[in-house]
Coordinates of C-alpha atoms in Angstrom, one line a residue:
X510 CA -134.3 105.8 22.2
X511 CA -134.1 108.5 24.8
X512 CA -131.9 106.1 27.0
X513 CA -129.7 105.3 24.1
X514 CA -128.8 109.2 24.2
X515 CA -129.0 110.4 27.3
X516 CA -126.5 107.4 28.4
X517 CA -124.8 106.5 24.7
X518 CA -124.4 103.2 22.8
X519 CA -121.9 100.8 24.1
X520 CA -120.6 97.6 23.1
X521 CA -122.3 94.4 24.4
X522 CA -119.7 92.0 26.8
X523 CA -120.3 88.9 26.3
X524 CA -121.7 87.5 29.8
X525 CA -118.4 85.1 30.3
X526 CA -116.1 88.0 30.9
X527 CA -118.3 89.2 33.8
X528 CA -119.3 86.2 35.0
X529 CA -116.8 83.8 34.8
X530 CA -117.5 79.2 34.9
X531 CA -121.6 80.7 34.3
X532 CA -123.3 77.4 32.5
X533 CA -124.9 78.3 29.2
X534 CA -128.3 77.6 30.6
X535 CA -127.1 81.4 33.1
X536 CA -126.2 83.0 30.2
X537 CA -128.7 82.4 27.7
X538 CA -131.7 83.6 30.2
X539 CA -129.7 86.6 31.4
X540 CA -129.6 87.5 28.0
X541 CA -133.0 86.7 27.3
X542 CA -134.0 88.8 30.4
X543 CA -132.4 91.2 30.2
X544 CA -132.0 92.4 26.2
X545 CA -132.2 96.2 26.6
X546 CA -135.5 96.7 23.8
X547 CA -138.7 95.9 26.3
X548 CA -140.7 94.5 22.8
X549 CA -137.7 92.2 22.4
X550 CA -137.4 91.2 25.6
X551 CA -138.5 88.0 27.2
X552 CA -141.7 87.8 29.1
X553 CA -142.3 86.6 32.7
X554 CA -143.9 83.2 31.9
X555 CA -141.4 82.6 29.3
X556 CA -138.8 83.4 31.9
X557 CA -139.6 80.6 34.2
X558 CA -140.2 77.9 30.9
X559 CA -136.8 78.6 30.6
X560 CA -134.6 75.5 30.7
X561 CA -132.3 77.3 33.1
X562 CA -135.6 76.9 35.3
X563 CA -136.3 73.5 34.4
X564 CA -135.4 71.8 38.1
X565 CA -137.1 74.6 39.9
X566 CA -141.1 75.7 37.7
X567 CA -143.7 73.5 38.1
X568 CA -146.2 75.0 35.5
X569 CA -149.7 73.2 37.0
X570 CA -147.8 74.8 40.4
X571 CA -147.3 78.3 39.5
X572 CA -150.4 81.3 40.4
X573 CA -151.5 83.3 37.6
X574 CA -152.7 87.1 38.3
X575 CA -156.3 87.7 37.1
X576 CA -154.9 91.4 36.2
X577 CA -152.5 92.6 34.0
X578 CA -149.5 94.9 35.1
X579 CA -149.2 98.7 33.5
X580 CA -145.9 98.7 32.1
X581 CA -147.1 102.7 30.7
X582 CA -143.3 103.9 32.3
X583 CA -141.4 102.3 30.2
X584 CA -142.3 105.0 27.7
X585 CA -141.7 107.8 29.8
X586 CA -139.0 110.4 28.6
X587 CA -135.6 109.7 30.9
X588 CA -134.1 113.3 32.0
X589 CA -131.2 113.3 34.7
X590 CA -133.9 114.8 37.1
X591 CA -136.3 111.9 36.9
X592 CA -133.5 109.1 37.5

């Protein structure tokens, strides 16, 4: 991808060494939400049916947007002057 070589590839850190006594719950949605490939990555709505979110998502509570959100820039072309 054009981020991949504008920035270079790097080894992935596993979340422990940066955030040390996290539960396992932390680290698996921070991976989840965070996993670099947007296709890959985890939606919203899965996001909060995450068990890490168990105690805190009430799904007959939550609003729902009648529209969807254009996510069009994350296929724009990243040069050093647009970031």
């Amino acid at each position: 991808s054009a981020m991949t070589k504008y920035f270079g590839s790097y080894a992935k850190r596993p979340w422990l060494e940066v955030l040390h006594g996290a539960s396992n719950e932390a680290v698996d949605v921070l991976d989840v939400m965070l996993t670099f490939d947007p296709r890959e990555r985890i939606e919203a709505l899965q996001c909060l049916e995450h068990r890490y979110f168990a105690d805190l998502h009430d799904p007959d509570d939550a609003p729902r947007s009648s529209s969807h959100f254009d996510w069009g820039f994350e296929h724009l072309l990243a040069t050093r002057r647009s970031l």
